[in-house]
Amino acid sequence: MDVVANSSEMNKSTTSQNNTTTTGYDAEDISKYNNFETAAFIITWVETVLILLFNGLLIIGILRKPERNRLTFFVLQLSISDFGIGLMYLLPDAIQRTSVGWIAGLNMCRFYQYMSHVMAYVSSYMLVVISLDRLLVVLQPLKHTGRGKLYKYTLPITAWMVSMLLAIPQPMNTLIYDNSVKTVCDLMYESNVKFYLVFFVCAAVAVPAVLIFVCYAMLVRLIWLRMNSGMKVSKRQRTGRSSKTIFVISWSPLCINLLLIVFNVIKQQPVYYVLMALAPINSVADPIVFMAFNYKVLSPQYLRRSSTSATNHTMISKGVCVN
């Protein structure tokens, strides 16, 4: 997703050779760039380890459960996509930054760019799925209880299929090039740069954020009407929206900065690399939030309990709603 940075790096290489100022970088800017690049490198490695660790623990904990309700299944899909961000996006990028450069060839480069964006899209749209499911629980509780496997599998499959379609432009615009330091696998849009970048911001962040906001605005209104009419509202219906809020907060700075650069409102600054590294931080937060409210999911005693225990189902439902 470093679609602006790669152009800058190639231009800086040309600038240093021709002693021009095509990118506006002087010696102080280059020093600042190196500092921010180092910070981004450290953040990327820390995020990678935390994402793989926490999401791996959560996936194992959920899979070891004798039975998984619908919402737990949705959270499992979210955790798999978050794990994929660590494995398919952050880890190859961190290794590429550490090593002598990209040595796996163009086809693997295209596969890496495609899968990394698929995981980013799925992670966003699984939050939409969970939000929509929570709305339907309150809007049509009786019908929602009777929904079976078709509903349970259709929503996640739809999220995966949409994400696979949205990520198609990435391998088509993948390029391996040599900068002044190493061989790099990255995105390089030869034309229609604004279109592709606006498309990514809208598809990966803006559209999911709007859908999540609409779902929870309707949910809050329904709960408020029920409370005013004297109806009892369960604690599960009044739970927070931690993961959705973190998702918006983590991705918004990068997307806003990217759009300002693309439309020439501001010049690209070294802080862009830090914002890009921090964007997937919600993939660290998602499993932490879930396990904070469902810490017993990973305990051996909990795993040995019967899947028919009403207490267990209540705890899982409560935790998933918080996510």
Short mmCIF file of the C-alpha atoms (twelve columns), coordinates in Angstrom:
data_MODEL
# 
_entry.id   MODEL 
# 
loop_
_atom_site.group_PDB 
_atom_site.id 
_atom_site.type_symbol 
_atom_site.label_atom_id 
_atom_site.label_alt_id 
_atom_site.label_comp_id 
_atom_site.label_asym_id 
_atom_site.label_seq_id 
_atom_site.Cartn_x 
_atom_site.Cartn_y 
_atom_site.Cartn_z 
_atom_site.pdbx_PDB_model_num 
ATOM 1   C CA . MET A 1   0.000   0.000   0.000   1 
ATOM 2   C CA . ASP A 2   3.034   2.256   -0.185  1 
ATOM 3   C CA . VAL A 3   1.726   3.766   -3.396  1 
ATOM 4   C CA . VAL A 4   3.093   7.260   -2.882  1 
ATOM 5   C CA . ALA A 5   6.338   6.432   -1.168  1 
ATOM 6   C CA . ASN A 6   7.693   4.317   -3.993  1 
ATOM 7   C CA . SER A 7   7.491   7.207   -6.447  1 
ATOM 8   C CA . SER A 8   9.297   9.455   -3.997  1 
ATOM 9   C CA . GLU A 9   12.086  6.961   -3.461  1 
ATOM 10  C CA . MET A 10  12.651  6.556   -7.191  1 
ATOM 11  C CA . ASN A 11  12.586  10.326  -7.685  1 
ATOM 12  C CA . LYS A 12  15.027  10.876  -4.824  1 
ATOM 13  C CA . SER A 13  17.427  8.448   -6.443  1 
ATOM 14  C CA . THR A 14  17.208  10.416  -9.682  1 
ATOM 15  C CA . THR A 15  17.548  13.681  -7.794  1 
ATOM 16  C CA . SER A 16  20.738  12.609  -6.070  1 
ATOM 17  C CA . GLN A 17  22.241  11.607  -9.402  1 
ATOM 18  C CA . ASN A 18  21.205  14.719  -11.328 1 
ATOM 19  C CA . ASN A 19  21.558  17.105  -8.384  1 
ATOM 20  C CA . THR A 20  18.060  18.524  -8.974  1 
ATOM 21  C CA . THR A 21  15.140  19.171  -6.670  1 
ATOM 22  C CA . THR A 22  12.296  17.258  -8.281  1 
ATOM 23  C CA . THR A 23  11.003  16.115  -4.901  1 
ATOM 24  C CA . GLY A 24  12.073  19.085  -2.811  1 
ATOM 25  C CA . TYR A 25  14.248  17.032  -0.459  1 
ATOM 26  C CA . ASP A 26  17.435  18.544  0.934   1 
ATOM 27  C CA . ALA A 27  20.020  16.985  3.255   1 
ATOM 28  C CA . GLU A 28  17.963  17.784  6.354   1 
ATOM 29  C CA . ASP A 29  14.846  16.270  4.802   1 
ATOM 30  C CA . ILE A 30  16.728  13.110  3.881   1 
ATOM 31  C CA . SER A 31  18.010  12.794  7.448   1 
ATOM 32  C CA . LYS A 32  14.484  13.274  8.777   1 
ATOM 33  C CA . TYR A 33  13.231  10.725  6.259   1 
ATOM 34  C CA . ASN A 34  15.753  8.175   7.499   1 
ATOM 35  C CA . ASN A 35  14.667  8.719   11.103  1 
ATOM 36  C CA . PHE A 36  10.999  8.249   10.292  1 
ATOM 37  C CA . GLU A 37  11.804  5.255   8.107   1 
ATOM 38  C CA . THR A 38  13.634  3.649   11.025  1 
ATOM 39  C CA . ALA A 39  10.692  4.336   13.319  1 
ATOM 40  C CA . ALA A 40  8.310   2.834   10.760  1 
ATOM 41  C CA . PHE A 41  10.570  -0.214  10.451  1 
ATOM 42  C CA . ILE A 42  10.506  -0.814  14.219  1 
ATOM 43  C CA . ILE A 43  6.736   -0.287  14.405  1 
ATOM 44  C CA . THR A 44  6.205   -2.732  11.534  1 
ATOM 45  C CA . TRP A 45  8.156   -5.516  13.243  1 
ATOM 46  C CA . VAL A 46  6.456   -4.955  16.617  1 
ATOM 47  C CA . GLU A 47  3.017   -4.915  14.979  1 
ATOM 48  C CA . THR A 48  3.805   -8.071  13.029  1 
ATOM 49  C CA . VAL A 49  4.763   -10.024 16.146  1 
ATOM 50  C CA . LEU A 50  1.769   -8.786  18.158  1 
ATOM 51  C CA . ILE A 51  -0.740  -9.414  15.362  1 
ATOM 52  C CA . LEU A 52  0.468   -12.963 14.759  1 
ATOM 53  C CA . LEU A 53  0.656   -13.713 18.492  1 
ATOM 54  C CA . PHE A 54  -2.706  -12.359 19.680  1 
ATOM 55  C CA . ASN A 55  -4.739  -13.380 16.645  1 
ATOM 56  C CA . GLY A 56  -3.077  -16.799 16.629  1 
ATOM 57  C CA . LEU A 57  -4.044  -17.327 20.277  1 
ATOM 58  C CA . LEU A 58  -7.604  -16.207 19.611  1 
ATOM 59  C CA . ILE A 59  -7.993  -18.425 16.541  1 
ATOM 60  C CA . ILE A 60  -6.715  -21.457 18.462  1 
ATOM 61  C CA . GLY A 61  -8.967  -20.670 21.416  1 
ATOM 62  C CA . ILE A 62  -12.092 -20.371 19.247  1 
ATOM 63  C CA . LEU A 63  -11.288 -23.451 17.140  1 
ATOM 64  C CA . ARG A 64  -10.826 -25.563 20.272  1 
ATOM 65  C CA . LYS A 65  -14.313 -24.735 21.456  1 
ATOM 66  C CA . PRO A 66  -16.626 -27.740 21.021  1 
ATOM 67  C CA . GLU A 67  -19.296 -25.489 19.514  1 
ATOM 68  C CA . ARG A 68  -19.240 -21.959 18.099  1 
ATOM 69  C CA . ASN A 69  -22.260 -19.709 17.887  1 
ATOM 70  C CA . ARG A 70  -22.830 -17.408 14.951  1 
ATOM 71  C CA . LEU A 71  -21.133 -14.322 16.345  1 
ATOM 72  C CA . THR A 72  -18.116 -16.263 17.508  1 
ATOM 73  C CA . PHE A 73  -17.813 -17.591 13.965  1 
ATOM 74  C CA . PHE A 74  -17.865 -14.015 12.634  1 
ATOM 75  C CA . VAL A 75  -15.146 -13.012 15.083  1 
ATOM 76  C CA . LEU A 76  -13.119 -16.039 13.964  1 
ATOM 77  C CA . GLN A 77  -13.281 -14.748 10.374  1 
ATOM 78  C CA . LEU A 78  -12.200 -11.291 11.540  1 
ATOM 79  C CA . SER A 79  -9.283  -12.781 13.467  1 
ATOM 80  C CA . ILE A 80  -8.218  -14.842 10.438  1 
ATOM 81  C CA . SER A 81  -8.181  -11.722 8.269   1 
ATOM 82  C CA . ASP A 82  -6.229  -9.809  10.928  1 
ATOM 83  C CA . PHE A 83  -3.759  -12.697 11.156  1 
ATOM 84  C CA . GLY A 84  -3.490  -12.520 7.364   1 
ATOM 85  C CA . ILE A 85  -2.570  -8.832  7.553   1 
ATOM 86  C CA . GLY A 86  0.351   -9.755  9.788   1 
ATOM 87  C CA . LEU A 87  1.369   -12.740 7.677   1 
ATOM 88  C CA . MET A 88  0.720   -11.498 4.133   1 
ATOM 89  C CA . TYR A 89  1.231   -7.745  4.420   1 
ATOM 90  C CA . LEU A 90  3.394   -6.703  7.370   1 
ATOM 91  C CA . LEU A 91  5.751   -9.692  7.565   1 
ATOM 92  C CA . PRO A 92  6.865   -9.655  3.875   1 
ATOM 93  C CA . ASP A 93  7.236   -5.875  4.062   1 
ATOM 94  C CA . ALA A 94  9.338   -6.132  7.228   1 
ATOM 95  C CA . ILE A 95  11.507  -8.862  5.715   1 
ATOM 96  C CA . GLN A 96  11.944  -6.826  2.533   1 
ATOM 97  C CA . ARG A 97  13.077  -3.825  4.581   1 
ATOM 98  C CA . THR A 98  15.526  -6.006  6.534   1 
ATOM 99  C CA . SER A 99  17.013  -8.011  3.672   1 
ATOM 100 C CA . VAL A 100 18.901  -7.016  0.546   1 
ATOM 101 C CA . GLY A 101 15.599  -6.525  -1.278  1 
ATOM 102 C CA . TRP A 102 12.903  -8.476  -3.093  1 
ATOM 103 C CA . ILE A 103 14.306  -11.693 -4.580  1 
ATOM 104 C CA . ALA A 104 11.146  -13.766 -5.139  1 
ATOM 105 C CA . GLY A 105 10.366  -12.524 -8.649  1 
ATOM 106 C CA . LEU A 106 7.499   -10.592 -10.220 1 
ATOM 107 C CA . ASN A 107 4.814   -13.299 -9.906  1 
ATOM 108 C CA . MET A 108 5.332   -13.686 -6.167  1 
ATOM 109 C CA . CYS A 109 5.425   -9.903  -5.894  1 
ATOM 110 C CA . ARG A 110 2.011   -9.693  -7.547  1 
ATOM 111 C CA . PHE A 111 0.675   -12.468 -5.304  1 
ATOM 112 C CA . TYR A 112 1.972   -10.656 -2.227  1 
ATOM 113 C CA . GLN A 113 0.388   -7.344  -3.228  1 
ATOM 114 C CA . TYR A 114 -2.916  -9.041  -4.064  1 
ATOM 115 C CA . MET A 115 -3.196  -11.078 -0.856  1 
ATOM 116 C CA . SER A 116 -2.098  -8.210  1.373   1 
ATOM 117 C CA . HIS A 117 -4.907  -6.040  0.025   1 
ATOM 118 C CA . VAL A 118 -7.438  -8.892  0.186   1 
ATOM 119 C CA . MET A 119 -6.703  -9.259  3.901   1 
ATOM 120 C CA . ALA A 120 -6.982  -5.507  4.452   1 
ATOM 121 C CA . TYR A 121 -10.375 -5.424  2.730   1 
ATOM 122 C CA . VAL A 122 -11.680 -8.521  4.540   1 
ATOM 123 C CA . SER A 123 -10.648 -7.121  7.908   1 
ATOM 124 C CA . SER A 124 -12.696 -3.992  7.171   1 
ATOM 125 C CA . TYR A 125 -15.768 -5.740  5.818   1 
ATOM 126 C CA . MET A 126 -15.908 -8.341  8.587   1 
ATOM 127 C CA . LEU A 127 -16.423 -5.420  10.981  1 
ATOM 128 C CA . VAL A 128 -19.358 -4.435  8.756   1 
ATOM 129 C CA . VAL A 129 -20.702 -8.000  8.972   1 
ATOM 130 C CA . ILE A 130 -20.532 -7.983  12.776  1 
ATOM 131 C CA . SER A 131 -22.180 -4.554  12.908  1 
ATOM 132 C CA . LEU A 132 -24.987 -5.672  10.610  1 
ATOM 133 C CA . ASP A 133 -25.496 -8.835  12.626  1 
ATOM 134 C CA . ARG A 134 -25.787 -6.816  15.871  1 
ATOM 135 C CA . LEU A 135 -28.377 -4.558  14.229  1 
ATOM 136 C CA . LEU A 136 -30.471 -7.517  13.086  1 
ATOM 137 C CA . VAL A 137 -30.370 -9.022  16.572  1 
ATOM 138 C CA . VAL A 138 -32.146 -5.941  17.923  1 
ATOM 139 C CA . LEU A 139 -34.278 -5.171  14.863  1 
ATOM 140 C CA . GLN A 140 -35.664 -8.691  14.340  1 
ATOM 141 C CA . PRO A 141 -34.743 -10.794 17.382  1 
ATOM 142 C CA . LEU A 142 -37.131 -13.651 16.682  1 
ATOM 143 C CA . LYS A 143 -36.271 -13.951 13.002  1 
ATOM 144 C CA . HIS A 144 -32.578 -13.604 13.817  1 
ATOM 145 C CA . THR A 145 -32.733 -16.510 16.271  1 
ATOM 146 C CA . GLY A 146 -34.215 -18.730 13.580  1 
ATOM 147 C CA . ARG A 147 -31.593 -17.946 10.958  1 
ATOM 148 C CA . GLY A 148 -29.471 -20.984 10.189  1 
ATOM 149 C CA . LYS A 149 -26.274 -21.931 8.420   1 
ATOM 150 C CA . LEU A 150 -27.158 -20.116 5.180   1 
ATOM 151 C CA . TYR A 151 -27.143 -16.769 6.977   1 
ATOM 152 C CA . LYS A 152 -24.124 -17.731 9.077   1 
ATOM 153 C CA . TYR A 153 -21.927 -18.521 6.081   1 
ATOM 154 C CA . THR A 154 -23.349 -16.124 3.477   1 
ATOM 155 C CA . LEU A 155 -22.208 -12.899 5.162   1 
ATOM 156 C CA . PRO A 156 -18.539 -13.909 5.666   1 
ATOM 157 C CA . ILE A 157 -18.330 -15.480 2.204   1 
ATOM 158 C CA . THR A 158 -19.719 -12.268 0.711   1 
ATOM 159 C CA . ALA A 159 -17.100 -10.232 2.583   1 
ATOM 160 C CA . TRP A 160 -14.313 -12.479 1.248   1 
ATOM 161 C CA . MET A 161 -15.613 -12.410 -2.350  1 
ATOM 162 C CA . VAL A 162 -16.032 -8.626  -2.380  1 
ATOM 163 C CA . SER A 163 -12.512 -8.239  -0.984  1 
ATOM 164 C CA . MET A 164 -11.041 -10.519 -3.652  1 
ATOM 165 C CA . LEU A 165 -12.708 -8.461  -6.374  1 
ATOM 166 C CA . LEU A 166 -11.644 -5.123  -4.909  1 
ATOM 167 C CA . ALA A 167 -7.998  -6.248  -4.734  1 
ATOM 168 C CA . ILE A 168 -7.757  -7.115  -8.455  1 
ATOM 169 C CA . PRO A 169 -6.191  -3.747  -9.475  1 
ATOM 170 C CA . GLN A 170 -3.204  -4.270  -7.168  1 
ATOM 171 C CA . PRO A 171 -1.366  -7.079  -9.033  1 
ATOM 172 C CA . MET A 172 -2.060  -5.267  -12.292 1 
ATOM 173 C CA . ASN A 173 -0.077  -2.280  -11.008 1 
ATOM 174 C CA . THR A 174 2.729   -4.140  -9.256  1 
ATOM 175 C CA . LEU A 175 6.309   -3.420  -10.186 1 
ATOM 176 C CA . ILE A 176 9.771   -4.542  -9.114  1 
ATOM 177 C CA . TYR A 177 12.287  -1.726  -9.365  1 
ATOM 178 C CA . ASP A 178 15.741  -0.817  -8.116  1 
ATOM 179 C CA . ASN A 179 16.050  2.261   -5.951  1 
ATOM 180 C CA . SER A 180 19.361  3.606   -4.746  1 
ATOM 181 C CA . VAL A 181 19.556  0.941   -2.018  1 
ATOM 182 C CA . LYS A 182 17.833  -2.306  -2.992  1 
ATOM 183 C CA . THR A 183 15.308  -4.077  -5.219  1 
ATOM 184 C CA . VAL A 184 11.762  -3.283  -4.110  1 
ATOM 185 C CA . CYS A 185 8.395   -4.949  -4.721  1 
ATOM 186 C CA . ASP A 186 5.767   -2.254  -4.612  1 
ATOM 187 C CA . LEU A 187 2.785   -0.653  -6.312  1 
ATOM 188 C CA . MET A 188 3.451   1.783   -9.144  1 
ATOM 189 C CA . TYR A 189 0.511   3.397   -10.892 1 
ATOM 190 C CA . GLU A 190 1.633   4.606   -14.288 1 
ATOM 191 C CA . SER A 191 -1.600  6.506   -14.890 1 
ATOM 192 C CA . ASN A 192 -4.858  7.363   -13.117 1 
ATOM 193 C CA . VAL A 193 -3.010  7.598   -9.806  1 
ATOM 194 C CA . LYS A 194 -5.724  9.693   -8.189  1 
ATOM 195 C CA . PHE A 195 -8.433  7.269   -9.244  1 
ATOM 196 C CA . TYR A 196 -6.683  4.209   -7.798  1 
ATOM 197 C CA . LEU A 197 -5.766  5.883   -4.520  1 
ATOM 198 C CA . VAL A 198 -9.209  7.390   -3.977  1 
ATOM 199 C CA . PHE A 199 -10.680 4.005   -4.861  1 
ATOM 200 C CA . PHE A 200 -8.542  2.302   -2.226  1 
ATOM 201 C CA . VAL A 201 -9.376  4.859   0.480   1 
ATOM 202 C CA . CYS A 202 -13.092 4.586   -0.259  1 
ATOM 203 C CA . ALA A 203 -13.213 0.792   -0.590  1 
ATOM 204 C CA . ALA A 204 -10.976 -0.058  2.366   1 
ATOM 205 C CA . VAL A 205 -11.938 2.619   4.882   1 
ATOM 206 C CA . ALA A 206 -14.616 5.139   3.918   1 
ATOM 207 C CA . VAL A 207 -17.354 2.761   2.737   1 
ATOM 208 C CA . PRO A 208 -16.926 0.279   5.643   1 
ATOM 209 C CA . ALA A 209 -16.815 3.174   8.132   1 
ATOM 210 C CA . VAL A 210 -20.057 4.655   6.754   1 
ATOM 211 C CA . LEU A 211 -21.799 1.267   6.824   1 
ATOM 212 C CA . ILE A 212 -20.665 0.650   10.401  1 
ATOM 213 C CA . PHE A 213 -21.834 4.128   11.439  1 
ATOM 214 C CA . VAL A 214 -25.266 3.600   9.844   1 
ATOM 215 C CA . CYS A 215 -25.690 0.212   11.542  1 
ATOM 216 C CA . TYR A 216 -24.802 1.543   14.969  1 
ATOM 217 C CA . ALA A 217 -26.797 4.759   14.544  1 
ATOM 218 C CA . MET A 218 -29.875 2.640   13.836  1 
ATOM 219 C CA . LEU A 219 -28.955 0.328   16.707  1 
ATOM 220 C CA . VAL A 220 -28.645 3.202   19.197  1 
ATOM 221 C CA . ARG A 221 -31.956 4.672   18.038  1 
ATOM 222 C CA . LEU A 222 -33.749 1.332   18.451  1 
ATOM 223 C CA . ILE A 223 -32.307 0.807   21.934  1 
ATOM 224 C CA . TRP A 224 -33.196 4.369   22.939  1 
ATOM 225 C CA . LEU A 225 -36.812 3.911   21.765  1 
ATOM 226 C CA . ARG A 226 -37.116 0.630   23.651  1 
ATOM 227 C CA . MET A 227 -35.708 2.104   26.838  1 
ATOM 228 C CA . ASN A 228 -38.080 5.090   26.639  1 
ATOM 229 C CA . SER A 229 -41.041 2.788   26.090  1 
ATOM 230 C CA . GLY A 230 -40.174 0.881   29.251  1 
ATOM 231 C CA . MET A 231 -38.878 -2.237  27.509  1 
ATOM 232 C CA . LYS A 232 -35.985 -4.012  29.162  1 
ATOM 233 C CA . VAL A 233 -32.761 -3.751  27.191  1 
ATOM 234 C CA . SER A 234 -30.185 -6.435  27.795  1 
ATOM 235 C CA . LYS A 235 -26.603 -5.564  28.638  1 
ATOM 236 C CA . ARG A 236 -25.587 -7.278  25.407  1 
ATOM 237 C CA . GLN A 237 -27.630 -4.760  23.400  1 
ATOM 238 C CA . ARG A 238 -25.902 -1.849  25.136  1 
ATOM 239 C CA . THR A 239 -22.336 -2.974  24.701  1 
ATOM 240 C CA . GLY A 240 -19.658 -0.733  23.191  1 
ATOM 241 C CA . ARG A 241 -18.069 -0.576  19.791  1 
ATOM 242 C CA . SER A 242 -14.373 -0.675  20.625  1 
ATOM 243 C CA . SER A 243 -12.996 -2.420  17.536  1 
ATOM 244 C CA . LYS A 244 -14.989 -0.291  15.124  1 
ATOM 245 C CA . THR A 245 -13.790 2.920   16.764  1 
ATOM 246 C CA . ILE A 246 -10.166 1.749   16.725  1 
ATOM 247 C CA . PHE A 247 -10.516 0.810   13.052  1 
ATOM 248 C CA . VAL A 248 -11.597 4.336   12.106  1 
ATOM 249 C CA . ILE A 249 -8.981  5.995   14.313  1 
ATOM 250 C CA . SER A 250 -6.102  3.837   13.058  1 
ATOM 251 C CA . TRP A 251 -6.775  4.168   9.315   1 
ATOM 252 C CA . SER A 252 -8.111  7.739   9.093   1 
ATOM 253 C CA . PRO A 253 -4.771  9.603   9.546   1 
ATOM 254 C CA . LEU A 254 -3.103  7.634   6.740   1 
ATOM 255 C CA . CYS A 255 -6.050  8.000   4.360   1 
ATOM 256 C CA . ILE A 256 -6.447  11.740  4.982   1 
ATOM 257 C CA . ASN A 257 -2.708  12.279  4.568   1 
ATOM 258 C CA . LEU A 258 -2.702  10.203  1.390   1 
ATOM 259 C CA . LEU A 259 -5.572  12.163  -0.169  1 
ATOM 260 C CA . LEU A 260 -3.955  15.501  0.703   1 
ATOM 261 C CA . ILE A 261 -0.744  14.362  -1.006  1 
ATOM 262 C CA . VAL A 262 -2.502  13.010  -4.081  1 
ATOM 263 C CA . PHE A 263 -4.468  16.226  -4.618  1 
ATOM 264 C CA . ASN A 264 -1.330  18.356  -4.071  1 
ATOM 265 C CA . VAL A 265 -2.633  20.031  -0.937  1 
ATOM 266 C CA . ILE A 266 0.539   19.117  0.943   1 
ATOM 267 C CA . LYS A 267 3.884   17.597  0.038   1 
ATOM 268 C CA . GLN A 268 4.702   14.111  1.152   1 
ATOM 269 C CA . GLN A 269 6.429   14.252  4.514   1 
ATOM 270 C CA . PRO A 270 8.486   11.531  6.238   1 
ATOM 271 C CA . VAL A 271 5.702   11.100  8.803   1 
ATOM 272 C CA . TYR A 272 3.752   9.355   6.022   1 
ATOM 273 C CA . TYR A 273 5.816   6.213   6.606   1 
ATOM 274 C CA . VAL A 274 4.933   6.155   10.302  1 
ATOM 275 C CA . LEU A 275 1.234   6.652   9.545   1 
ATOM 276 C CA . MET A 276 1.411   3.806   7.049   1 
ATOM 277 C CA . ALA A 277 3.040   1.546   9.630   1 
ATOM 278 C CA . LEU A 278 0.501   2.445   12.324  1 
ATOM 279 C CA . ALA A 279 -2.583  1.957   10.131  1 
ATOM 280 C CA . PRO A 280 -2.958  -1.819  10.775  1 
ATOM 281 C CA . ILE A 281 -2.838  -1.293  14.557  1 
ATOM 282 C CA . ASN A 282 -6.526  -2.221  14.752  1 
ATOM 283 C CA . SER A 283 -5.504  -5.781  13.849  1 
ATOM 284 C CA . VAL A 284 -3.619  -5.834  17.145  1 
ATOM 285 C CA . ALA A 285 -6.505  -4.290  19.067  1 
ATOM 286 C CA . ASP A 286 -9.273  -6.593  17.763  1 
ATOM 287 C CA . PRO A 287 -8.121  -9.811  19.518  1 
ATOM 288 C CA . ILE A 288 -7.074  -7.898  22.646  1 
ATOM 289 C CA . VAL A 289 -10.553 -6.366  23.004  1 
ATOM 290 C CA . PHE A 290 -12.241 -9.718  22.437  1 
ATOM 291 C CA . MET A 291 -10.016 -11.627 24.864  1 
ATOM 292 C CA . ALA A 292 -10.358 -8.890  27.479  1 
ATOM 293 C CA . PHE A 293 -14.053 -9.696  27.710  1 
ATOM 294 C CA . ASN A 294 -13.627 -13.411 26.997  1 
ATOM 295 C CA . TYR A 295 -10.396 -14.315 28.764  1 
ATOM 296 C CA . LYS A 296 -11.817 -17.705 29.721  1 
ATOM 297 C CA . VAL A 297 -11.965 -18.732 26.058  1 
ATOM 298 C CA . LEU A 298 -8.268  -19.658 26.221  1 
ATOM 299 C CA . SER A 299 -8.366  -21.386 29.612  1 
ATOM 300 C CA . PRO A 300 -8.172  -25.216 29.688  1 
ATOM 301 C CA . GLN A 301 -11.043 -25.376 32.184  1 
ATOM 302 C CA . TYR A 302 -13.290 -23.442 29.843  1 
ATOM 303 C CA . LEU A 303 -12.386 -25.591 26.858  1 
ATOM 304 C CA . ARG A 304 -13.369 -28.731 28.765  1 
ATOM 305 C CA . ARG A 305 -16.834 -27.459 29.573  1 
ATOM 306 C CA . SER A 306 -19.864 -28.663 27.707  1 
ATOM 307 C CA . SER A 307 -20.856 -26.698 24.646  1 
ATOM 308 C CA . THR A 308 -24.433 -26.616 25.977  1 
ATOM 309 C CA . SER A 309 -23.515 -24.470 28.979  1 
ATOM 310 C CA . ALA A 310 -25.734 -21.370 29.002  1 
ATOM 311 C CA . THR A 311 -23.112 -19.413 30.886  1 
ATOM 312 C CA . ASN A 312 -20.542 -19.959 28.164  1 
ATOM 313 C CA . HIS A 313 -22.910 -18.830 25.450  1 
ATOM 314 C CA . THR A 314 -23.723 -15.674 27.394  1 
ATOM 315 C CA . MET A 315 -20.057 -14.810 27.841  1 
ATOM 316 C CA . ILE A 316 -19.227 -15.333 24.164  1 
ATOM 317 C CA . SER A 317 -22.197 -13.273 22.999  1 
ATOM 318 C CA . LYS A 318 -21.286 -10.506 25.389  1 
ATOM 319 C CA . GLY A 319 -17.685 -10.368 24.221  1 
ATOM 320 C CA . VAL A 320 -18.446 -10.484 20.530  1 
ATOM 321 C CA . CYS A 321 -20.862 -7.615  20.818  1 
ATOM 322 C CA . VAL A 322 -18.180 -5.520  22.396  1 
ATOM 323 C CA . ASN A 323 -16.061 -6.195  19.359  1 
# 
